[in-house]
Coordinates of C-alpha atoms (C1' of nucleotides) in Angstrom, one line a residue:
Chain A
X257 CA -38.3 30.1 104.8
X258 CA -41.9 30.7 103.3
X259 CA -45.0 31.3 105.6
X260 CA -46.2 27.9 105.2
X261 CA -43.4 26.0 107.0
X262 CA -44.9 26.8 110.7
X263 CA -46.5 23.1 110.9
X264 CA -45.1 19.8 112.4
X265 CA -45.7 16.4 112.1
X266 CA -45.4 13.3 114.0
X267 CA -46.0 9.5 113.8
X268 CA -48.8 7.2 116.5
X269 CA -48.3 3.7 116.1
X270 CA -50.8 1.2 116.7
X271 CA -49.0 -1.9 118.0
X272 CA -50.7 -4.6 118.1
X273 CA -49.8 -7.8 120.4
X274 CA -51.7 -11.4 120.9
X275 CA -51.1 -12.2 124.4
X276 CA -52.8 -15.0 126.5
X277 CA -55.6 -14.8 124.0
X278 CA -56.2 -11.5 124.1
X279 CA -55.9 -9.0 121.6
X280 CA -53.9 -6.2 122.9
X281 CA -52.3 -2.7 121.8
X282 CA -49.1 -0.8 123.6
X283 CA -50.0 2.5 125.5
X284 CA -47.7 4.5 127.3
X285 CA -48.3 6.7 130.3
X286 CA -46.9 10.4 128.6
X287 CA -44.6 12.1 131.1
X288 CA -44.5 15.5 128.9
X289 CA -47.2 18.3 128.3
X290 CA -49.6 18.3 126.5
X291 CA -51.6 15.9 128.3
X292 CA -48.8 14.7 130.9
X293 CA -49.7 11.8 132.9
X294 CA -52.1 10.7 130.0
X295 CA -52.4 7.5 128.3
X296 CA -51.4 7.6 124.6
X297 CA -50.6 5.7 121.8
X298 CA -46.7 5.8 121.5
X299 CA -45.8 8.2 119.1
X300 CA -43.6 11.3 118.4
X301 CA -42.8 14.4 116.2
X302 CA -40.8 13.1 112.7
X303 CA -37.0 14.2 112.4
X304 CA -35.6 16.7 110.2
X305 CA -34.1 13.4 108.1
X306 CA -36.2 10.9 108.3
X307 CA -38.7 9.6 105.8
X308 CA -42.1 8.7 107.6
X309 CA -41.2 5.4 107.5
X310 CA -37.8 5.3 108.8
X311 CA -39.6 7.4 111.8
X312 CA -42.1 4.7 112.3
X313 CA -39.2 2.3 112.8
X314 CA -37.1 4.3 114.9
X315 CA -40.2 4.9 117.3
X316 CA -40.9 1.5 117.4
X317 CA -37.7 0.4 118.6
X318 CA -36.9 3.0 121.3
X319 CA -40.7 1.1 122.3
X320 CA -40.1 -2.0 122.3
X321 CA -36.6 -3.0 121.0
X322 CA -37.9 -4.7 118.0
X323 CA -36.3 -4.4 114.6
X324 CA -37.9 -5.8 111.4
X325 CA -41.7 -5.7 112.4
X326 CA -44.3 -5.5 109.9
X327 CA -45.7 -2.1 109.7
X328 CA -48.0 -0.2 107.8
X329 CA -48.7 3.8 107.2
X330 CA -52.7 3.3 107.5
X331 CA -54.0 7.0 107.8
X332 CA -53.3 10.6 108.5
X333 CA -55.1 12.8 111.0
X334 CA -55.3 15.9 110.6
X335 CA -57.8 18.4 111.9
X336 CA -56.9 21.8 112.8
X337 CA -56.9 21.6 116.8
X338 CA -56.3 17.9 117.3
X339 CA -52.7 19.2 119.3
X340 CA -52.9 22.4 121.6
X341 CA -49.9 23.6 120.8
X342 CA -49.8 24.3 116.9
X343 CA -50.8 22.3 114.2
X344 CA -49.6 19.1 113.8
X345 CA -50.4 16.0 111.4
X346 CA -50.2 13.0 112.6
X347 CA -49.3 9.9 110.5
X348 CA -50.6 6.7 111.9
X349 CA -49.0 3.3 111.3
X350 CA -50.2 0.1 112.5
X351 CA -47.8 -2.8 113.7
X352 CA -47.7 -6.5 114.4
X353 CA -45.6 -8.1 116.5
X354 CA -45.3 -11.4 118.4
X355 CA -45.7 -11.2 122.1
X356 CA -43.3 -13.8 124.0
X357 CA -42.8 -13.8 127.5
X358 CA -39.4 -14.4 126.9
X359 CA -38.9 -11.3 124.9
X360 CA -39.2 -8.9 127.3
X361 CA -39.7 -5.0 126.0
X362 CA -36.7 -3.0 126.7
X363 CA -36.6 0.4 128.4
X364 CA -38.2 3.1 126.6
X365 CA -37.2 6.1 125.7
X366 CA -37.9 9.4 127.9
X367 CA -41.1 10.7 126.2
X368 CA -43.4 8.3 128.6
X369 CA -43.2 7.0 132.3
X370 CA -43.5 4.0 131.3
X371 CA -45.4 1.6 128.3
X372 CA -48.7 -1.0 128.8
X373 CA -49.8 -3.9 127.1
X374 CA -53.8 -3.3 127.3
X375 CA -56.6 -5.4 126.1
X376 CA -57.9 -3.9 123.3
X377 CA -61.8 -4.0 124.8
X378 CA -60.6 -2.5 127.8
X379 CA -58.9 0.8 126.8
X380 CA -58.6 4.0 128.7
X381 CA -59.3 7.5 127.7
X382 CA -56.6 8.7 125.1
X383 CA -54.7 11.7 124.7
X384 CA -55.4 13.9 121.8
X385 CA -57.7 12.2 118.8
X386 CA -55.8 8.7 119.6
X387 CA -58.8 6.8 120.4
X388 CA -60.1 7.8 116.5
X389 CA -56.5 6.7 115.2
X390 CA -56.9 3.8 117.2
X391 CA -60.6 2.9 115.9
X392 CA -59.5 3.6 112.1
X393 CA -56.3 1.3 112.8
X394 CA -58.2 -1.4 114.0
X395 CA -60.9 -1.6 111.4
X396 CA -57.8 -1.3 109.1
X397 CA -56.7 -4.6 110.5
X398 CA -60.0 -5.6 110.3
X399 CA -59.7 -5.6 106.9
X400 CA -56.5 -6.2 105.9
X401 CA -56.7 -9.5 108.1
X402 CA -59.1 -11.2 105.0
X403 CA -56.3 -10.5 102.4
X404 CA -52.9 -10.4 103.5
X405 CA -51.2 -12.6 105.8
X406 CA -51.2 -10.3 108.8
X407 CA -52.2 -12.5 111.5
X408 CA -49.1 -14.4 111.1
X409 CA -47.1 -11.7 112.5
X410 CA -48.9 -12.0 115.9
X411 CA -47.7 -15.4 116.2
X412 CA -44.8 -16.8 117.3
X413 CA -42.7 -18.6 114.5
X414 CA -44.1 -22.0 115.2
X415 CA -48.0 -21.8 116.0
X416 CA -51.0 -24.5 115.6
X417 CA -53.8 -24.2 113.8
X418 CA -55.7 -23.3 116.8
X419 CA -53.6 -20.9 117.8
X420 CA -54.2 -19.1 113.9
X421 CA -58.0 -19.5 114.6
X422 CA -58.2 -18.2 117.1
X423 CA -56.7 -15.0 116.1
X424 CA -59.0 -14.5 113.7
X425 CA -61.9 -15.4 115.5
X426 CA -60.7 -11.9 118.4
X427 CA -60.0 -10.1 114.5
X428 CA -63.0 -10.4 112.9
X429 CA -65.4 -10.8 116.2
X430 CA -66.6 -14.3 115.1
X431 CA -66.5 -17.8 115.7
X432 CA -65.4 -20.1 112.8
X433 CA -65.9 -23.8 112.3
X434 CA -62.8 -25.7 112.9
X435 CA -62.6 -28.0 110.1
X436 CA -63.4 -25.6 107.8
X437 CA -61.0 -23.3 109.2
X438 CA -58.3 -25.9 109.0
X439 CA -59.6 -27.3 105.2
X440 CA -59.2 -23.8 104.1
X441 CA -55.9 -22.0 105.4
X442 CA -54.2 -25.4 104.5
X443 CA -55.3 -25.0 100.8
X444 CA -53.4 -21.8 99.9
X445 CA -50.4 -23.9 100.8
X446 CA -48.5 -21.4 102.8
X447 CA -48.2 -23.5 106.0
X448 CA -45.6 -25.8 106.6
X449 CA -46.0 -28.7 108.2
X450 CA -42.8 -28.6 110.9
X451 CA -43.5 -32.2 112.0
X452 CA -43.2 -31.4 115.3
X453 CA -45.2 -30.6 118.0
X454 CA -46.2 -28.2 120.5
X455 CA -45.2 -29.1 124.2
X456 CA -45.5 -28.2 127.8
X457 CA -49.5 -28.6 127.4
X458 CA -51.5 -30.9 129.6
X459 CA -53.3 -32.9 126.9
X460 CA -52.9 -33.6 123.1
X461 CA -50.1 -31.6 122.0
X462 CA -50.9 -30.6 118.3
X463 CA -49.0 -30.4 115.4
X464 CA -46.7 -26.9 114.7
X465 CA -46.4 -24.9 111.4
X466 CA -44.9 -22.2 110.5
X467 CA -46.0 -19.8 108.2
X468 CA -44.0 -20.3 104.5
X469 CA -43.1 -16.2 103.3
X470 CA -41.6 -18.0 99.7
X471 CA -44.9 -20.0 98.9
X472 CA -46.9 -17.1 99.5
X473 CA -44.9 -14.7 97.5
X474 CA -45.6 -16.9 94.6
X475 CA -49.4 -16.4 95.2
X476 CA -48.9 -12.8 94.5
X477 CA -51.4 -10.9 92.7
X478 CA -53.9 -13.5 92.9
X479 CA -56.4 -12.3 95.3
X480 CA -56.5 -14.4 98.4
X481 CA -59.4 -14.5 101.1
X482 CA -58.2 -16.1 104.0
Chain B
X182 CA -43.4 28.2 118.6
X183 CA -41.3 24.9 119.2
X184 CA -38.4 24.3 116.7
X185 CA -40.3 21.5 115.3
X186 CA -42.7 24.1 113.3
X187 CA -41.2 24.3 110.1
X188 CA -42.6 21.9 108.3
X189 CA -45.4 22.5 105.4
X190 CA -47.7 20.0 103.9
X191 CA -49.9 19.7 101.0
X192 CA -52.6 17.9 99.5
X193 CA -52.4 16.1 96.1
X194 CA -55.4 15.1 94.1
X195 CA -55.6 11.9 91.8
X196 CA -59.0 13.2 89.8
X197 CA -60.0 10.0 87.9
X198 CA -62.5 10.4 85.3
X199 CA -64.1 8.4 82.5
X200 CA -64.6 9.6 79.3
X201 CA -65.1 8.4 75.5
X202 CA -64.4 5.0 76.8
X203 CA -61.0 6.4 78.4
X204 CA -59.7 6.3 81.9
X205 CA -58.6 9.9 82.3
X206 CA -56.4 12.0 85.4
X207 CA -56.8 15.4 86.0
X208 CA -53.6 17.1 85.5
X209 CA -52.1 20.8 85.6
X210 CA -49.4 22.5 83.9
X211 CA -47.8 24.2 86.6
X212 CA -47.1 28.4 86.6
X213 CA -45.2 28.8 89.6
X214 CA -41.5 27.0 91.0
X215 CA -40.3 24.9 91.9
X216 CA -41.3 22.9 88.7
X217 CA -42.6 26.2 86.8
X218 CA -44.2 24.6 83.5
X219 CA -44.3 21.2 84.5
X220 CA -46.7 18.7 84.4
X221 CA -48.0 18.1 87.7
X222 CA -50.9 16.4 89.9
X223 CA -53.6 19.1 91.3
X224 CA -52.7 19.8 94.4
X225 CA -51.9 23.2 97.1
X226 CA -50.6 23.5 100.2
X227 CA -53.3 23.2 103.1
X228 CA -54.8 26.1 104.5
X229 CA -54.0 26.9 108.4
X230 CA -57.3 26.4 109.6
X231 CA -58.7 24.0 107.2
X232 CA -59.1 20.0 108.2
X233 CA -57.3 17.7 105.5
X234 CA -60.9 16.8 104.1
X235 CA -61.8 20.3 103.5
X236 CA -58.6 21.5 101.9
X237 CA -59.2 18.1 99.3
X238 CA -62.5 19.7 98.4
X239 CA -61.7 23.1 98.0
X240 CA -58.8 22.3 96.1
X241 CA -60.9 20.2 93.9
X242 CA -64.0 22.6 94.0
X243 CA -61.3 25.4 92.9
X244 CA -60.2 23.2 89.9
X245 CA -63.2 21.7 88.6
X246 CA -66.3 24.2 90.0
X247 CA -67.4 20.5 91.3
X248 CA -68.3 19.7 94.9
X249 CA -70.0 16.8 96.7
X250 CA -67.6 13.8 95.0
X251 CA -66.8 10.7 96.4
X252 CA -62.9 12.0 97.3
X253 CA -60.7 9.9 100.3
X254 CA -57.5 10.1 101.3
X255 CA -55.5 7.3 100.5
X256 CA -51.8 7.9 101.5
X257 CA -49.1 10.3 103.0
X258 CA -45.9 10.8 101.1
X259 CA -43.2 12.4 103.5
X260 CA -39.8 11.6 101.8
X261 CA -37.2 14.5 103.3
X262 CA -36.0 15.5 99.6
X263 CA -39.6 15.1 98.1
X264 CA -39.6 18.7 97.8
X265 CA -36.9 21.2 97.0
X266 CA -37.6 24.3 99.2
X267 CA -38.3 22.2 102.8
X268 CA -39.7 19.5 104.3
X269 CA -43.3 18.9 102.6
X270 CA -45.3 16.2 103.4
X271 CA -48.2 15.5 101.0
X272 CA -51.5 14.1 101.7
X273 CA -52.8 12.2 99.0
X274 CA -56.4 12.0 97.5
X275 CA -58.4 10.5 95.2
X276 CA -61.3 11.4 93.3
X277 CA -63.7 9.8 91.0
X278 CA -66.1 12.6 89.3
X279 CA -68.7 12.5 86.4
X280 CA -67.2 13.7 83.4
X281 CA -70.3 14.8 81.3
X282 CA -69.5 16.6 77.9
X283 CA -71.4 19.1 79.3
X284 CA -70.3 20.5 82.4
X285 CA -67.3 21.9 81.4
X286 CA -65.0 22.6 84.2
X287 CA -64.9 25.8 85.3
X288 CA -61.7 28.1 85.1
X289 CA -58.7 26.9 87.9
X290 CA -57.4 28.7 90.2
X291 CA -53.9 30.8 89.9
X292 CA -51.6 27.7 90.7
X293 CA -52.1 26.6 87.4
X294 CA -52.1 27.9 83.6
X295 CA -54.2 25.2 82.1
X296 CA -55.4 22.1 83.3
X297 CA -56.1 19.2 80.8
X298 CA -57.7 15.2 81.3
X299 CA -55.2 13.0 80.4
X300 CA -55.2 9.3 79.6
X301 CA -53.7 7.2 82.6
X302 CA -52.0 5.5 79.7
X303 CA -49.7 8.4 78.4
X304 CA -49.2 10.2 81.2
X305 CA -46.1 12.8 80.9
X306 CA -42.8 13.1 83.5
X307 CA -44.9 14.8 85.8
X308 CA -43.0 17.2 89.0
X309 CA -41.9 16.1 92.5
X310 CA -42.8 12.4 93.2
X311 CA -45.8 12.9 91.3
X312 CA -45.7 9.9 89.6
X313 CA -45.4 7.8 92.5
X314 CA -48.3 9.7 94.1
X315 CA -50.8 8.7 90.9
X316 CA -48.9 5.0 91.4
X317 CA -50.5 4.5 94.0
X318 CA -53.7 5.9 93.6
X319 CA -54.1 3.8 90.4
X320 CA -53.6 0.8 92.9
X321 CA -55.2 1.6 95.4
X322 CA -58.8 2.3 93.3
X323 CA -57.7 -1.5 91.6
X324 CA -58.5 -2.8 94.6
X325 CA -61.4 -1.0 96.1
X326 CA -63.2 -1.1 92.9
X327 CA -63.7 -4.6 93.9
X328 CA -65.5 -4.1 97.1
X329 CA -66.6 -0.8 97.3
X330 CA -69.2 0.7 94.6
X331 CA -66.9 3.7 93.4
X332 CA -67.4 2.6 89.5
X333 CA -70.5 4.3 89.8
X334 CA -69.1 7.6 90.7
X335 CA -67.8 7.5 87.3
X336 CA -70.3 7.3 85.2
X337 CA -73.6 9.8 84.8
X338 CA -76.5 9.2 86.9
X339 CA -78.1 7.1 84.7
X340 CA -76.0 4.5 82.5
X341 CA -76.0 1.2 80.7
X342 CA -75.0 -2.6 81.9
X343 CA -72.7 -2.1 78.9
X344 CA -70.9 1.1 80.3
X345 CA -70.6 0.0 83.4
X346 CA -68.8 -2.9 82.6
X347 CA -66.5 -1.1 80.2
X348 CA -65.5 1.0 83.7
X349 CA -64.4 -2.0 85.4
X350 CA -62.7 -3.7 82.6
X351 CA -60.9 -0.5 82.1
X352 CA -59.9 -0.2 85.8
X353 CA -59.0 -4.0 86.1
X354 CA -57.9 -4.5 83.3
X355 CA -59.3 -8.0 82.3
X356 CA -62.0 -8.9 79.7
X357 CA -65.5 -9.8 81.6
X358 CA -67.9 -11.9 80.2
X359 CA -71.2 -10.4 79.4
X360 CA -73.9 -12.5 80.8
X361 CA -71.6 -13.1 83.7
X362 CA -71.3 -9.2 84.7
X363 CA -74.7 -8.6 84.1
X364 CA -76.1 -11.2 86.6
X365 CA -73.6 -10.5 89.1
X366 CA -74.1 -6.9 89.1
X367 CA -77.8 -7.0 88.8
X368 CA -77.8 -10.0 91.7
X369 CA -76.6 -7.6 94.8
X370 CA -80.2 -5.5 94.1
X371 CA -78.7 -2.3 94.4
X372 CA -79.2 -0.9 90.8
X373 CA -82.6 0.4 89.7
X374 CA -83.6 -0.2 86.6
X375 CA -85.3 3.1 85.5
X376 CA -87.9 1.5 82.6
X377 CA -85.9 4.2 80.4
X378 CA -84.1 3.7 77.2
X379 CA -80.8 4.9 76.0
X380 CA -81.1 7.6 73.5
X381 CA -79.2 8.9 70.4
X382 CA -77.7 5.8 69.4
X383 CA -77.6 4.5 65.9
X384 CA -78.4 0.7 67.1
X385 CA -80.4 -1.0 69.8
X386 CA -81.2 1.2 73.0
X387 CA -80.1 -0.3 76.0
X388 CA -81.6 -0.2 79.7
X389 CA -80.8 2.7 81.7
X390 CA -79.7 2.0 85.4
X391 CA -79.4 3.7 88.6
X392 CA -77.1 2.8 91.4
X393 CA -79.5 3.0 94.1
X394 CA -77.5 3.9 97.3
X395 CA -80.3 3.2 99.8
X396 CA -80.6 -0.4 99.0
X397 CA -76.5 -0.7 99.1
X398 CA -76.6 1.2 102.9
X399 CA -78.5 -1.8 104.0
X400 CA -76.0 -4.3 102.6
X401 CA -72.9 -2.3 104.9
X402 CA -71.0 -4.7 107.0
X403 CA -71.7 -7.4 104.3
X404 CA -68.5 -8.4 102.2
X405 CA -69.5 -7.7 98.7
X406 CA -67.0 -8.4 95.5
X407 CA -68.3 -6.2 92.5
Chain C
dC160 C1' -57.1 -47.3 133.9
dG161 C1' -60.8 -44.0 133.8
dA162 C1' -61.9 -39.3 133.1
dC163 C1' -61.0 -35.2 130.9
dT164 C1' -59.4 -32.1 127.4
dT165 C1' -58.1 -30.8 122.9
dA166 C1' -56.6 -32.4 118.1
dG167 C1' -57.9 -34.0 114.0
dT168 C1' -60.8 -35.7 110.4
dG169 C1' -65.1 -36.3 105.9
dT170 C1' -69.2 -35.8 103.6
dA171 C1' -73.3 -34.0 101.6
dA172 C1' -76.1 -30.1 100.3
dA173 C1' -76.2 -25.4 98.7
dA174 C1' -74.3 -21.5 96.5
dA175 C1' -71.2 -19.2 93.5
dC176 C1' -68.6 -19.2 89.4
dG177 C1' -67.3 -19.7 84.6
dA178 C1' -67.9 -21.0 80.0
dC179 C1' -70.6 -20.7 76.2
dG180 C1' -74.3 -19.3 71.6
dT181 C1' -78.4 -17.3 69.6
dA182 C1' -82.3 -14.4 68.7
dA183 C1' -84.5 -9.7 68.9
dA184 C1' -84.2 -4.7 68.4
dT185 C1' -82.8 -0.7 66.0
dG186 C1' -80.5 2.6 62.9
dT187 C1' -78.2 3.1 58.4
dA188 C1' -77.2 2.7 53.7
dA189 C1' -78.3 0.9 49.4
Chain D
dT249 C1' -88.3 -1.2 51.8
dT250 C1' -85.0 -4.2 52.5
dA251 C1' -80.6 -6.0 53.7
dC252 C1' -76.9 -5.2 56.8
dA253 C1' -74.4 -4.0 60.7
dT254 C1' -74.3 -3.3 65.4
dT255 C1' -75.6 -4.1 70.1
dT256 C1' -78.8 -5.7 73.6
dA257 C1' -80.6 -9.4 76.1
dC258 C1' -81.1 -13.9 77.9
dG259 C1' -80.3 -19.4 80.3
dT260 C1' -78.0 -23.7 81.2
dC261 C1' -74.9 -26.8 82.8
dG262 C1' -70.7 -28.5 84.8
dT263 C1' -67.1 -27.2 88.2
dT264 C1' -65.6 -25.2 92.2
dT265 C1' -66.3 -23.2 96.6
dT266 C1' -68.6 -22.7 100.8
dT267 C1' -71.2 -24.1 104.5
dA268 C1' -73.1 -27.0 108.0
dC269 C1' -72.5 -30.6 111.0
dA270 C1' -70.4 -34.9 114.9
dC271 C1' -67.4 -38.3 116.1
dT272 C1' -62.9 -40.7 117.1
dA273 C1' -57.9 -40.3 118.4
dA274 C1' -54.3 -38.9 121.3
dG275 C1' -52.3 -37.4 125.4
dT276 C1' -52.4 -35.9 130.5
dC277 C1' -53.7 -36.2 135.1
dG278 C1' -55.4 -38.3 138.9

DNA sequence: CGACTTAGTGTAAAAACGACGTAAATGTAA
DNA sequence: TTACATTTACGTCGTTTTTACACTAAGTCG
């Protein structure tokens, strides 16, 4: 084996979550050195066969038990002492997913005590450089939140319109105008209107959509600014 | 050392440059195996105490004899056959640099016999995943061209209206209308126009322009669409 | 049935975009 | 020196998109 093969590398998701209206991101509590008893973003070292983004998926689910998540390689860290023990590269991915009660998280696997929903305004001190993987991933989602239908994937199947807003408004850090929010996401024609509506609330229940994947993959290439 | 150190990782370079109206990569004709003689993307394995940023710039300063160029890293390719004598992960760059007539490039380092500007357009079977590396380069400077003022980076310091729309017609690959570019380009204030003719060419002179990047700092946070 | 809460709707003014054609400047070749 | 070829430079108007803004309808709770 050459000289050069004395590095490692491992994956830190960002995970984001939309829970009771907050904008929040997984952290476990690490129960290993370095940094034992630390909070972290959840992450570990790549396998000998896995592709980065089979890794990605595979840390995910020992997380959270969630298969088929949208999830995106955003950016790699890698400065020379960002891990005591050696060098290591990190690749950071962000992820999406839809936070119901109902779903609870199953056990995770033994690299942490245990794992955290936290507000995202709210965060602890990180281990290693996570708090810059975690700034990078969220202006990433920032970002990507104008042009690609990312903000669906925080919401459960069937959402209102409020609900969408309202996920854009903790996003982007600003308050929109509800008609034209409405006037506009309707027009790319990607909702569907599920006739049905929302229940269990204690005044006017509103009308449900769900967000149509085949109409919006027939918008593709044309540059959309939601 | 933990078993996990034996990995290796590299950097690639996508070196985009713009010359005789051509959109043109940087590309090397490798000396060493794996891939002796091939056609191949700059690129070198990463240095153990260099950060990821300062191996892309010595890697490019050691090819070209250029430094301070607009460079970022834009993806990690880390497929576990990607390369033949271990696990290799890549980081991938991409450059834009001035390609004056004049300064030619200086001579390249030992990883390479020769290395040659070739149109994007007929590129050759290049090593490794090489061509999936410049793939997505090509894309991913589609996009930003649109929102982030990297076009200039092409060109010389001072240029025309007429070149500069050439770059983004190139990179876009759409026909723009004149008039129209002009006053979009000129209407976000950040070009300077330098009172200064063209020179040396056998019909009308045009305007020279500079991009002027004080007045574009001030516009940061604002969503611009070149 | 009254009070409260949230859903849902339209219009007008301003700004941005897209299409389009002609005259002035300059070098070159006859 | 003149005619020609080439490229710069410029403005308007109709269309579309964006923004600002306020009230009524529906449903729940007491």
């Amino acid at each position: 084996m050459l000289p050069q093969f004395n590095s490692a590398f491992s994956i830190d998701c960002v995970i984001f979550g939309f829970d009771a209206g907050e904008l929040k991101i997984l952290l476990i509590e690490r129960n290993e050195e370095p940094f034992k008893d630390w909070w972290a973003l959840p992450g570990n070292i790549v396998g000998e066969n896995e592709s980065l983004d089979q890794s990605a998926s595979r840390i995910l689910h020992e997380l959270t038990g969630l298969g088929d998540i949208y999830m995106e390689q955003y950016y790699t860290f890698g400065d020379v002492a960002r891990h005591p023990q050696g060098r290591v590269l990190s690749v950071a991915y962000y992820a999406l997913i839809r936070l119901g009660g109902d779903k609870a998280l199953k056990p995770i696997s033994n690299y942490a005590k245990q794992a955290y929903w936290v507000n995202i305004k709210e965060l602890p001190r990180l281990a290693f450089d996570h708090q810059q993987i975690f700034d990078k991933g969220l202006e990433k989602i920032k970002r990507r939140i104008k042009h690609q239908p990312i903000a669906f994937e925080l919401l459960p199947e069937k959402f209102t319109l409020t609900q969408l807003q309202n996920i854009y408004e903790l996003i982007s850090d600003k308050k929109l105008d509800k008609r034209n929010f409405r006037k506009k996401m309707l027009s790319f024609g990607v909702l569907k209107d599920l006739d049905e509506k929302q229940k269990g609330v204690s005044f006017r229940a509103a009308t449900l959509y769900r967000f149509d994947k085949r109409k919006y993959a027939k918008l593709f290439g044309k540059e959309i600014s939601f």
